[in-house]
Amino acid sequence: MAQQPWWRNAVIYQVYVRSFADGNGDGAGDLIGLLEHLEYIASLGVDGVWLNPCYPSPQMDHGYDVSDYFDIEPAYGDLDIFDQLITRANKLGLRILMDVVPNHCSDQHAWFTEAVAAGRGSKERERFWFRDGQGVNGELPPNNWMAVFGGGAWSRITEPDGTSGQWFLHTFTPWQPDFNWLNDDVVDYFDRMLRFWFDRGVDGFRVDAVTVVGKHPDLPDAPSITGAVAETDAWAFNPYTVFWPSAHDAWRHWREVVNQYEIDHPGRELVTVSEAYTPGKPDLLLRYVEPDQFHQSFTFDLLLSPWNALSLHKAAARSYQALHDAGATLTWALNNHDAHRVVTRYGRADAHLTSSWTGSNLVNSDAPVDLELGHRRARAAALLILGLPGAAYLYMGEELGLPEVLEIPDSARQDPIFARTEGREKGRDGCRVPMSWTTDSVNLNGFSTSSSAKAWMPQPEGWGSFSVEVQDYDCKSMLALYRQALSFRVDMVKQGEAIEFVGDGTDGLFSFTRGSYAVVVNTSAEAVEIPHEIMVGRKLILGSLPEAFSRVDESSLIAGNSAVWLG
Ligand code: BGC
């Protein structure tokens, strides 16, 4: 059998740079901090690190508003430190993936300021979506499109002569003007950008917001929506940008660029992973991982699934069937920097119900949270995603069982969702609270090198109890479980990528076999008998709970809200 590319079953650790480790004492994470904590990441047993955007940026959307794609944000470091990071990471056996944002840049990007200055009809404006407004004096936006983070998707500029002028399209916020991917300058710019970072040793990219990159060239009004829809959900019903097919031309072109780079640089094996939410629509997901497009695309259905075996089974099985059967790889995640953390999600009183998701911006209902239960379930879910075939992406702090921080004072909130919805939606700050390294609250639980730094996002009381220091040598900790699972996973991966689902989840068990291994997750509260066909010839390899060990060995019972690997 031909050797699989490294990324096919890789585990990647996602680092939200501003929240990982502060090496210069200013209260925000940076590349020096990351460099100094690379050993920790390597100690987990992962294959690589994905860095959220760390390019120069006014930080209106914390790096997803890039003002220069060819440099490093000065508050995070510089190209020299970045080069050191790659060298050190590679020595530790870690690959580095960056985050590329193709849909939009910052309104401070040189191209955008040049476009504003160059005036109507200029080639500079062609790189974006500038249009005259409607109404007698052009005072109304060119169409009815809505922005993802609230409000309309158009903002009006002041022309160089001081008059109110054209409007520009921004799918997210007014600080993030959308690029026009029908323009050759844009295509060439990103070709250069990809190669620039590949030349520095980057092994791949997570590609942001791919589903909105295409636009109907005439920008027609979106059809009106029937039924009640939250303000920040309206954009998702716009067929003239969401999944608009022209974006796939860009992805096919990128794949050619990547393939050519590999040909020109023997030994390099690169990966691109796209961020496309396609809940319940594996056929749509499949389009992103066609052989001439992305290598991977996040399979978000598990992240979006409530905690019940039926839904988990459905989510995993339909993605698996569509992608595996087509020869594509699966890419799982339970957490990321946009979603409520899994411990809190699964601890909600309604976590077993589909309605536990509000649908808006990956936020949960506000049902009461039982954190102990959430931890127990999150441990089981870790064995689930690490047991599934394909790649897994872990979000920093997930291995510590960090919960979502729900009690952030409004005055400290920084997510543009909060500002753009005038506080109606709290946003994503709660999953971006700086890491907990130690119990020393003086230096922000080991997050900062300074004892007087103020964290860019406050850590709550007791944050140190989740710290690496506390969990490092505790064999029952969440951290220990992740390390164990990652080390046993090496053998799991050798079983190949074919799995057989057993049952459909109606008995509370989500189970599958993978070669001589089996994974069983019990989402119900009670212990359940593991089916004979799974147990026969297998014994316990790893359990999500220390007490699950004896239960399985003695009676084939799996404890409630737990998971086991058998083999
Ligand atoms: C990223 C978000 C970001 C948005 C706009 C997303 O999908 O994951 O964090 O705010 O794109 O770039």
Coordinates of C-alpha atoms and ligand atoms in Angstrom, one line a residue:
M1 CA 0.0 0.0 0.0
A2 CA 1.4 3.4 -1.0
Q3 CA 2.3 5.5 2.0
Q4 CA -0.3 8.0 3.0
P5 CA 0.5 11.7 3.2
W6 CA 1.4 12.8 6.7
W7 CA -1.7 14.9 7.1
R8 CA -4.2 12.2 6.3
N9 CA -4.5 11.0 9.9
A10 CA -2.7 13.9 11.6
V11 CA -3.6 15.5 14.8
I12 CA -3.2 19.3 14.7
Y13 CA -3.2 21.6 17.7
Q14 CA -4.8 24.9 17.1
V15 CA -3.1 27.9 18.7
Y16 CA -5.1 31.2 19.1
V17 CA -1.9 33.2 19.3
R18 CA -3.2 36.0 21.4
S19 CA -4.4 33.6 24.1
F20 CA -1.6 31.0 24.2
A21 CA 1.4 32.5 25.9
D22 CA 2.6 36.0 26.5
G23 CA 6.4 36.2 26.0
N24 CA 6.8 40.0 26.0
G25 CA 4.7 40.8 29.1
D26 CA 2.0 42.9 27.4
G27 CA -0.9 40.7 28.4
A28 CA -1.5 39.2 24.9
G29 CA 0.0 36.1 23.5
D30 CA 2.8 36.2 20.9
L31 CA 5.3 34.1 19.0
I32 CA 8.0 34.3 21.6
G33 CA 5.5 32.9 24.1
L34 CA 4.6 30.1 21.7
L35 CA 8.2 29.4 20.9
E36 CA 8.8 28.9 24.6
H37 CA 5.9 26.5 25.0
L38 CA 6.5 24.3 21.9
E39 CA 7.9 21.5 24.0
Y40 CA 4.5 21.3 25.8
I41 CA 2.7 21.0 22.5
A42 CA 5.2 18.3 21.3
S43 CA 4.6 16.5 24.7
L44 CA 1.0 15.9 23.7
G45 CA 2.0 13.8 20.8
V46 CA 0.4 15.9 18.0
D47 CA 1.8 16.3 14.5
G48 CA 1.4 20.0 13.9
V49 CA 0.2 23.4 15.0
W50 CA -2.3 25.6 13.2
L51 CA -1.8 29.3 14.1
N52 CA -4.8 31.6 13.9
P53 CA -3.9 34.7 11.8
C54 CA -0.7 36.4 13.0
Y55 CA -0.2 38.9 10.2
P56 CA -0.2 42.6 10.8
S57 CA -3.8 43.6 11.6
P58 CA -5.7 46.4 13.4
Q59 CA -7.2 43.4 15.3
M60 CA -10.8 44.5 14.7
D61 CA -11.6 40.8 14.3
H62 CA -8.4 39.6 16.1
G63 CA -6.3 38.9 13.0
Y64 CA -9.1 38.0 10.6
D65 CA -8.7 41.6 9.3
V66 CA -5.3 41.3 7.7
S67 CA -3.5 44.5 6.6
D68 CA -0.4 42.8 5.2
Y69 CA -0.3 39.1 4.2
F70 CA 3.5 39.1 3.9
D71 CA 4.6 40.0 7.4
I72 CA 4.0 39.2 11.1
E73 CA 1.9 41.3 13.5
P74 CA 4.4 43.5 15.3
A75 CA 2.7 42.9 18.7
Y76 CA 3.3 39.1 18.1
G77 CA 6.9 39.3 16.8
D78 CA 8.5 39.5 13.4
L79 CA 9.6 37.3 10.5
D80 CA 12.9 36.5 12.3
I81 CA 11.0 35.0 15.3
F82 CA 8.7 33.3 12.9
D83 CA 11.6 31.6 11.2
Q84 CA 13.0 30.5 14.6
L85 CA 9.5 29.1 15.4
I86 CA 9.5 27.0 12.3
T87 CA 13.0 25.7 12.9
R88 CA 12.3 24.8 16.5
A89 CA 8.9 23.3 15.7
N90 CA 10.4 21.1 13.0
K91 CA 13.1 19.9 15.3
L92 CA 10.4 18.8 17.7
G93 CA 8.6 16.9 14.9
L94 CA 5.9 19.5 14.6
R95 CA 4.7 21.1 11.3
I96 CA 3.4 24.6 11.2
L97 CA 0.1 25.6 9.5
M98 CA -1.0 29.2 9.0
D99 CA -4.4 30.6 8.5
V100 CA -5.2 32.4 5.2
V101 CA -8.1 34.8 4.9
P102 CA -9.1 35.0 1.2
N103 CA -12.5 36.5 1.4
H104 CA -11.6 39.9 2.9
C105 CA -8.7 41.9 4.2
S106 CA -8.6 44.9 6.6
D107 CA -9.9 48.3 5.6
Q108 CA -6.3 49.3 6.5
H109 CA -4.8 47.1 3.8
A110 CA -2.9 49.2 1.3
W111 CA -5.0 48.0 -1.5
F112 CA -8.2 49.2 0.2
T113 CA -6.9 52.7 1.1
E114 CA -5.5 53.0 -2.5
A115 CA -8.9 52.0 -3.8
V116 CA -10.7 54.6 -1.8
A117 CA -8.2 57.2 -2.9
A118 CA -8.3 56.2 -6.6
G119 CA -12.0 56.9 -7.1
R120 CA -14.9 55.5 -9.1
G121 CA -14.1 53.2 -12.0
S122 CA -10.5 52.8 -11.1
K123 CA -8.6 49.5 -11.4
E124 CA -7.9 49.7 -7.7
R125 CA -11.6 49.6 -6.9
E126 CA -12.0 46.5 -9.1
R127 CA -10.1 44.4 -6.5
F128 CA -13.1 44.9 -4.2
W129 CA -16.8 45.2 -4.6
F130 CA -17.5 48.9 -4.9
R131 CA -20.9 49.9 -6.3
D132 CA -23.0 53.1 -6.4
G133 CA -25.9 53.1 -4.0
Q134 CA -29.6 53.1 -4.8
G135 CA -32.0 56.0 -4.2
V136 CA -31.9 59.6 -5.6
N137 CA -28.5 60.4 -4.1
G138 CA -27.1 56.8 -3.8
E139 CA -27.9 56.9 -0.1
L140 CA -29.3 53.3 -0.1
P141 CA -27.0 50.2 -0.2
P142 CA -26.7 48.6 -3.6
N143 CA -28.6 45.5 -2.5
N144 CA -30.2 43.9 0.6
W145 CA -27.4 41.5 1.6
M146 CA -26.8 41.1 5.3
A147 CA -23.5 40.7 7.2
V148 CA -22.5 37.6 9.2
F149 CA -21.8 39.6 12.4
G150 CA -24.9 41.7 12.3
G151 CA -26.2 44.7 10.3
G152 CA -26.1 45.2 6.5
A153 CA -23.2 44.0 4.3
W154 CA -22.5 47.4 2.7
S155 CA -20.8 50.5 4.0
R156 CA -20.5 53.9 2.2
I157 CA -17.2 55.6 1.8
T158 CA -16.3 59.3 1.6
E159 CA -14.8 60.0 -1.8
P160 CA -11.4 61.8 -2.0
D161 CA -13.3 65.1 -2.7
G162 CA -15.2 64.8 0.6
T163 CA -18.6 63.8 -0.9
S164 CA -20.5 60.7 0.2
G165 CA -19.6 58.2 -2.4
Q166 CA -19.8 54.5 -3.4
W167 CA -20.5 51.6 -1.2
F168 CA -18.3 48.5 -0.6
L169 CA -19.3 45.0 0.2
H170 CA -18.2 43.4 3.5
T171 CA -19.6 39.9 4.4
F172 CA -18.4 40.2 8.0
T173 CA -17.8 43.8 9.3
P174 CA -17.2 47.2 7.8
W175 CA -13.5 46.7 8.8
Q176 CA -13.3 43.7 6.5
P177 CA -13.9 44.6 2.8
D178 CA -14.5 41.6 0.5
F179 CA -12.0 40.9 -2.2
N180 CA -13.3 40.4 -5.8
W181 CA -12.0 37.0 -6.8
L182 CA -12.9 37.7 -10.4
N183 CA -10.0 40.1 -10.5
D184 CA -6.6 38.8 -11.6
D185 CA -4.7 41.0 -9.2
V186 CA -6.4 39.2 -6.3
V187 CA -5.6 35.8 -7.7
D188 CA -2.0 36.7 -8.3
Y189 CA -1.6 38.3 -4.8
F190 CA -2.7 35.1 -3.0
D191 CA -0.5 32.9 -5.3
R192 CA 2.5 35.0 -4.2
M193 CA 1.3 34.9 -0.6
L194 CA 1.0 31.1 -0.5
R195 CA 4.5 30.6 -2.0
F196 CA 6.0 33.2 0.3
W197 CA 5.0 31.3 3.4
F198 CA 5.8 27.9 1.9
D199 CA 9.3 29.2 1.2
R200 CA 9.6 30.0 4.9
G201 CA 8.8 26.4 5.8
V202 CA 5.1 26.6 6.4
D203 CA 3.5 23.2 5.7
G204 CA 0.0 24.2 5.0
F205 CA -2.9 26.6 5.5
R206 CA -6.3 26.6 7.2
V207 CA -8.4 28.5 4.7
D208 CA -11.0 30.9 6.3
A209 CA -14.6 31.3 5.4
V210 CA -14.5 29.6 2.0
T211 CA -18.2 29.4 1.5
V212 CA -18.7 33.1 0.9
V213 CA -15.8 33.8 -1.4
G214 CA -17.8 33.4 -4.6
K215 CA -20.3 36.1 -5.5
H216 CA -22.9 36.4 -8.3
P217 CA -21.2 39.0 -10.5
D218 CA -24.4 41.1 -10.7
L219 CA -24.9 41.2 -6.9
P220 CA -28.7 40.7 -7.2
D221 CA -30.9 41.2 -4.1
A222 CA -31.1 38.0 -2.0
P223 CA -34.6 36.4 -1.9
S224 CA -36.7 37.5 1.0
I225 CA -36.7 35.1 3.9
T226 CA -39.8 33.4 5.0
G227 CA -40.2 32.8 8.8
A228 CA -38.4 34.4 11.7
V229 CA -34.6 34.4 11.4
A230 CA -32.2 36.1 13.8
E231 CA -30.4 39.1 12.4
T232 CA -27.0 37.3 12.3
D233 CA -28.5 34.3 10.5
A234 CA -30.0 36.1 7.5
W235 CA -26.7 36.1 5.5
A236 CA -26.8 32.3 5.5
F237 CA -29.9 32.4 3.2
N238 CA -28.2 34.4 0.5
P239 CA -27.7 32.0 -2.4
Y240 CA -25.8 34.7 -4.4
T241 CA -22.8 34.3 -2.2
V242 CA -23.1 31.3 0.2
F243 CA -21.8 28.3 -1.8
W244 CA -21.8 30.4 -5.0
P245 CA -19.8 28.1 -7.3
S246 CA -17.3 30.5 -8.8
A247 CA -15.2 30.2 -5.6
H248 CA -14.3 26.6 -6.6
D249 CA -12.3 28.0 -9.5
A250 CA -10.1 29.7 -7.0
W251 CA -9.7 26.5 -5.0
R252 CA -8.8 24.5 -8.1
H253 CA -6.3 27.1 -9.0
W254 CA -4.8 27.0 -5.4
R255 CA -4.5 23.3 -5.7
E256 CA -2.5 23.7 -8.9
V257 CA -0.2 26.2 -7.1
V258 CA 0.3 23.8 -4.2
N259 CA 0.9 20.8 -6.4
Q260 CA 3.4 22.7 -8.5
Y261 CA 5.2 23.8 -5.4
E262 CA 5.5 20.2 -4.3
I263 CA 6.9 19.3 -7.7
D264 CA 9.4 22.1 -7.6
H265 CA 10.4 21.2 -4.0
P266 CA 10.8 17.5 -3.7
G267 CA 10.2 16.2 -0.2
R268 CA 7.6 18.9 0.7
E269 CA 4.1 17.6 1.4
L270 CA 1.7 20.4 1.9
V271 CA -1.9 20.6 3.2
T272 CA -4.8 22.9 2.9
V273 CA -7.9 22.6 5.1
S274 CA -11.0 24.6 4.4
E275 CA -13.5 26.0 6.8
A276 CA -16.9 25.3 5.3
Y277 CA -19.9 24.7 7.6
T278 CA -22.2 22.3 5.7
P279 CA -24.4 20.9 8.5
G280 CA -26.3 17.8 7.4
K281 CA -25.1 18.2 3.8
P282 CA -22.1 15.9 3.2
D283 CA -22.6 16.3 -0.6
L284 CA -21.7 20.0 -0.2
L285 CA -18.8 19.2 2.0
L286 CA -17.5 16.7 -0.5
R287 CA -17.2 19.4 -3.2
Y288 CA -14.5 21.1 -1.1
V289 CA -12.4 17.9 -0.9
E290 CA -12.6 16.9 -4.5
P291 CA -9.1 15.7 -5.6
D292 CA -8.4 19.0 -7.3
Q293 CA -9.4 21.3 -4.4
F294 CA -8.6 21.2 -0.7
H295 CA -6.8 18.3 0.9
Q296 CA -9.1 18.5 3.9
S297 CA -12.3 20.3 5.0
F298 CA -13.5 20.4 8.5
T299 CA -16.3 17.9 9.2
F300 CA -18.2 20.2 11.5
D301 CA -21.2 18.0 12.0
L302 CA -19.9 16.4 15.1
L303 CA -19.1 19.7 16.6
L304 CA -22.6 20.8 15.9
S305 CA -24.2 17.6 17.2
P306 CA -26.1 17.4 20.5
W307 CA -24.9 14.8 23.0
N308 CA -27.0 11.8 22.1
A309 CA -25.8 8.7 20.4
L310 CA -28.4 8.9 17.6
S311 CA -27.3 12.4 16.5
L312 CA -23.6 11.6 16.9
H313 CA -24.0 8.5 14.9
K314 CA -26.0 10.3 12.2
A315 CA -23.4 13.1 12.1
A316 CA -20.4 10.8 11.9
A317 CA -21.9 8.2 9.6
R318 CA -23.2 10.5 6.9
S319 CA -20.0 12.4 6.7
Y320 CA -18.0 9.2 6.7
Q321 CA -20.1 7.6 4.1
A322 CA -19.9 10.5 1.7
L323 CA -16.2 11.3 2.1
H324 CA -14.7 7.9 2.7
D325 CA -16.5 6.3 -0.2
A326 CA -15.2 9.1 -2.4
G327 CA -11.6 8.5 -1.3
A328 CA -11.5 11.8 0.6
T329 CA -10.4 12.1 4.2
L330 CA -12.4 13.1 7.2
T331 CA -11.3 16.1 9.4
W332 CA -12.8 16.2 12.9
A333 CA -13.0 18.9 15.5
L334 CA -14.9 19.4 18.7
N335 CA -13.8 22.9 19.4
N336 CA -12.4 26.0 17.7
H337 CA -12.0 29.7 18.4
D338 CA -15.6 30.4 17.2
A339 CA -17.6 27.9 19.2
H340 CA -18.6 27.5 22.8
R341 CA -16.1 25.1 24.4
V342 CA -17.3 21.5 24.5
V343 CA -17.2 21.0 28.3
T344 CA -19.7 23.8 28.7
R345 CA -21.8 22.7 25.7
Y346 CA -22.1 19.1 26.9
G347 CA -22.7 20.3 30.5
R348 CA -25.9 22.2 29.5
A349 CA -29.1 20.7 30.8
D350 CA -30.4 20.5 27.2
A351 CA -27.2 19.2 25.7
H352 CA -28.9 16.0 24.4
L353 CA -31.4 18.1 22.4
T354 CA -30.9 19.6 18.9
S355 CA -32.3 22.8 20.3
S356 CA -29.3 23.2 22.5
W357 CA -27.8 25.1 19.6
T358 CA -29.3 28.5 19.0
G359 CA -28.1 28.3 15.4
S360 CA -26.6 31.8 15.6
N361 CA -22.8 32.1 15.4
L362 CA -22.2 28.7 17.0
V363 CA -23.6 29.7 20.3
N364 CA -25.5 27.5 22.7
S365 CA -28.7 27.9 24.6
D366 CA -28.4 29.4 28.0
A367 CA -29.7 26.2 29.9
P368 CA -27.9 25.7 33.2
V369 CA -24.4 24.1 33.0
D370 CA -23.2 21.2 35.1
L371 CA -19.5 21.4 34.5
E372 CA -18.7 18.0 36.1
L373 CA -21.0 16.3 33.7
G374 CA -19.6 18.4 30.9
H375 CA -16.1 17.2 31.7
R376 CA -17.2 13.6 31.9
R377 CA -18.9 13.8 28.5
A378 CA -16.0 15.8 26.9
R379 CA -13.6 13.1 28.0
A380 CA -15.7 10.5 26.2
A381 CA -16.0 12.7 23.1
A382 CA -12.2 13.0 23.0
L383 CA -11.9 9.2 22.6
L384 CA -14.6 9.4 20.0
I385 CA -12.9 11.9 17.7
L386 CA -9.4 10.5 18.2
G387 CA -10.7 7.1 17.4
L388 CA -12.4 8.0 14.1
P389 CA -10.4 7.7 10.9
G390 CA -9.1 10.9 9.4
A391 CA -7.4 14.0 10.9
A392 CA -8.4 15.6 14.2
Y393 CA -7.9 19.3 15.1
L394 CA -7.7 20.1 18.8
Y395 CA -8.2 23.7 20.1
M396 CA -5.7 24.8 22.8
G397 CA -7.0 24.3 26.3
E398 CA -9.3 21.5 25.1
E399 CA -6.8 19.0 26.5
L400 CA -7.1 20.8 29.9
G401 CA -10.9 20.7 29.8
L402 CA -11.2 24.5 29.9
P403 CA -14.8 25.5 30.0
E404 CA -16.4 28.4 28.1
V405 CA -16.1 31.6 30.2
L406 CA -19.6 32.8 30.3
E407 CA -19.2 35.7 32.8
I408 CA -17.2 38.2 30.9
P409 CA -18.1 41.8 31.8
D410 CA -19.6 43.6 28.8
S411 CA -16.9 46.2 29.1
A412 CA -14.2 43.6 28.5
R413 CA -15.8 42.0 25.4
Q414 CA -13.9 42.4 22.2
D415 CA -15.6 40.2 19.6
P416 CA -17.1 42.4 16.9
I417 CA -20.2 40.3 17.1
F418 CA -21.0 41.9 20.5
A419 CA -20.5 45.5 19.1
R420 CA -22.2 44.9 15.8
T421 CA -25.3 43.4 17.4
E422 CA -25.3 46.1 20.2
G423 CA -24.8 43.4 22.8
R424 CA -27.8 41.2 21.7
E425 CA -25.2 38.4 21.0
K426 CA -22.3 38.0 23.4
G427 CA -19.9 36.6 20.8
R428 CA -16.9 34.3 21.0
D429 CA -14.7 35.9 23.7
G430 CA -15.5 33.1 26.2
C431 CA -13.5 30.5 24.3
R432 CA -10.5 32.8 23.8
V433 CA -9.6 33.5 27.4
P434 CA -5.8 33.1 27.9
M435 CA -4.5 29.7 28.7
S436 CA -3.9 28.4 32.2
W437 CA -0.4 27.2 32.7
T438 CA 0.1 27.4 36.4
T439 CA -1.7 28.3 39.7
D440 CA 0.3 31.5 40.0
S441 CA -2.4 34.2 39.6
V442 CA 0.3 36.9 39.8
N443 CA 1.5 36.3 36.3
L444 CA -2.0 35.4 34.9
N445 CA -1.7 31.7 35.7
G446 CA 1.6 31.4 33.9
F447 CA 0.2 33.0 30.8
S448 CA 2.5 36.1 31.0
T449 CA 6.1 36.7 31.7
S450 CA 5.2 39.8 33.6
S451 CA 3.7 40.0 37.1
S452 CA 2.0 43.3 36.3
A453 CA 0.4 42.5 32.9
K454 CA -3.3 42.8 32.4
A455 CA -4.7 39.9 30.3
W456 CA -6.3 41.2 27.1
M457 CA -9.3 39.1 28.1
P458 CA -9.7 38.5 31.8
Q459 CA -9.3 35.0 33.3
P460 CA -12.0 34.0 35.8
E461 CA -11.4 33.1 39.4
G462 CA -10.1 29.6 39.8
W463 CA -8.6 29.4 36.3
G464 CA -5.4 27.9 37.7
S465 CA -7.3 24.8 38.8
F466 CA -7.3 23.8 35.1
S467 CA -3.7 24.6 34.6
V468 CA -1.0 22.4 33.0
E469 CA 0.8 22.5 36.3
V470 CA -2.1 20.9 38.1
Q471 CA -2.8 18.3 35.5
D472 CA 0.7 17.4 34.3
Y473 CA 1.4 14.6 36.8
D474 CA -2.1 13.6 37.6
C475 CA -2.8 10.3 35.8
K476 CA -6.6 10.9 36.0
S477 CA -6.5 14.4 34.5
M478 CA -8.0 15.4 31.2
L479 CA -4.4 16.2 30.0
A480 CA -3.3 12.7 30.9
L481 CA -6.2 11.2 29.0
Y482 CA -5.4 13.2 25.8
R483 CA -1.7 12.2 26.0
Q484 CA -2.7 8.6 26.5
A485 CA -5.2 8.6 23.7
L486 CA -2.7 10.3 21.3
S487 CA -0.1 7.7 22.1
F488 CA -2.5 4.8 21.6
R489 CA -3.8 6.4 18.5
V490 CA -0.6 5.6 16.6
D491 CA -1.8 1.9 16.7
M492 CA -5.4 2.9 16.0
V493 CA -4.3 4.6 12.8
K494 CA -2.5 1.5 11.6
Q495 CA -5.9 -0.2 11.6
G496 CA -6.7 1.8 8.4
E497 CA -9.5 4.2 7.6
A498 CA -12.3 1.8 7.0
I499 CA -14.8 1.5 9.9
E500 CA -18.1 -0.4 10.4
F501 CA -20.8 1.3 12.5
V502 CA -22.6 -1.0 14.9
G503 CA -26.2 -0.1 15.6
D504 CA -27.6 3.3 15.0
G505 CA -27.4 4.9 18.4
T506 CA -31.0 4.1 19.5
D507 CA -29.7 2.1 22.5
G508 CA -27.6 5.1 23.7
L509 CA -24.4 3.6 22.3
F510 CA -22.4 5.1 19.4
S511 CA -20.1 2.3 18.3
F512 CA -17.9 1.3 15.5
T513 CA -15.2 -1.2 14.7
R514 CA -11.9 -0.2 13.0
G515 CA -9.8 -3.3 12.1
S516 CA -9.2 -5.2 15.3
Y517 CA -10.2 -2.1 17.4
A518 CA -13.6 -0.9 18.5
V519 CA -14.8 2.4 19.9
V520 CA -17.9 2.6 22.0
V521 CA -19.4 5.8 23.4
N522 CA -22.3 5.6 25.9
T523 CA -24.2 8.9 25.8
S524 CA -26.9 7.8 28.2
A525 CA -26.7 8.3 32.0
E526 CA -26.9 4.6 32.8
A527 CA -24.5 1.8 32.2
V528 CA -25.2 -0.2 29.1
E529 CA -24.2 -3.6 28.0
I530 CA -21.7 -3.5 25.0
P531 CA -23.0 -5.7 22.2
H532 CA -21.4 -9.2 22.1
E533 CA -20.3 -8.7 18.5
I534 CA -18.1 -5.8 19.6
M535 CA -16.8 -7.4 22.8
V536 CA -15.9 -10.8 21.4
G537 CA -12.1 -11.2 21.1
R538 CA -11.4 -7.7 22.4
K539 CA -10.4 -6.3 25.7
L540 CA -10.2 -2.8 27.1
I541 CA -7.4 -0.6 25.8
L542 CA -8.4 2.8 27.1
G543 CA -11.4 4.2 29.0
S544 CA -12.5 7.8 29.3
L545 CA -13.1 7.4 33.0
P546 CA -10.8 5.5 35.5
E547 CA -13.8 3.7 36.8
A548 CA -14.9 2.5 33.4
F549 CA -11.9 0.1 33.3
S550 CA -13.2 -2.5 35.7
R551 CA -16.8 -2.2 34.6
V552 CA -16.0 -3.3 31.1
D553 CA -13.6 -6.1 32.0
E554 CA -16.0 -7.7 34.5
S555 CA -19.3 -7.4 32.8
S556 CA -19.1 -5.8 29.4
L557 CA -21.0 -2.8 30.9
I558 CA -19.9 0.6 29.8
A559 CA -20.6 3.4 32.3
G560 CA -23.0 6.2 31.5
N561 CA -21.4 9.2 29.7
S562 CA -18.2 7.5 29.0
A563 CA -16.3 5.9 26.1
V564 CA -13.9 3.0 25.6
W565 CA -11.4 1.8 23.1
L566 CA -11.3 -2.0 22.8
G567 CA -8.9 -4.1 20.9
Ligands
BGC1 C1 -13.2 32.7 11.4 C2 -13.7 33.7 12.4 C3 -13.6 35.0 11.7 C4 -14.4 35.0 10.4 C5 -14.1 36.2 9.5 C6 -14.3 32.7 10.4 O1 -14.9 31.8 9.9 O2 -13.0 31.4 11.9 O3 -13.0 33.7 13.5 O4 -14.2 36.0 12.5 O5 -14.1 33.9 9.6 O6 -12.8 36.1 9.0

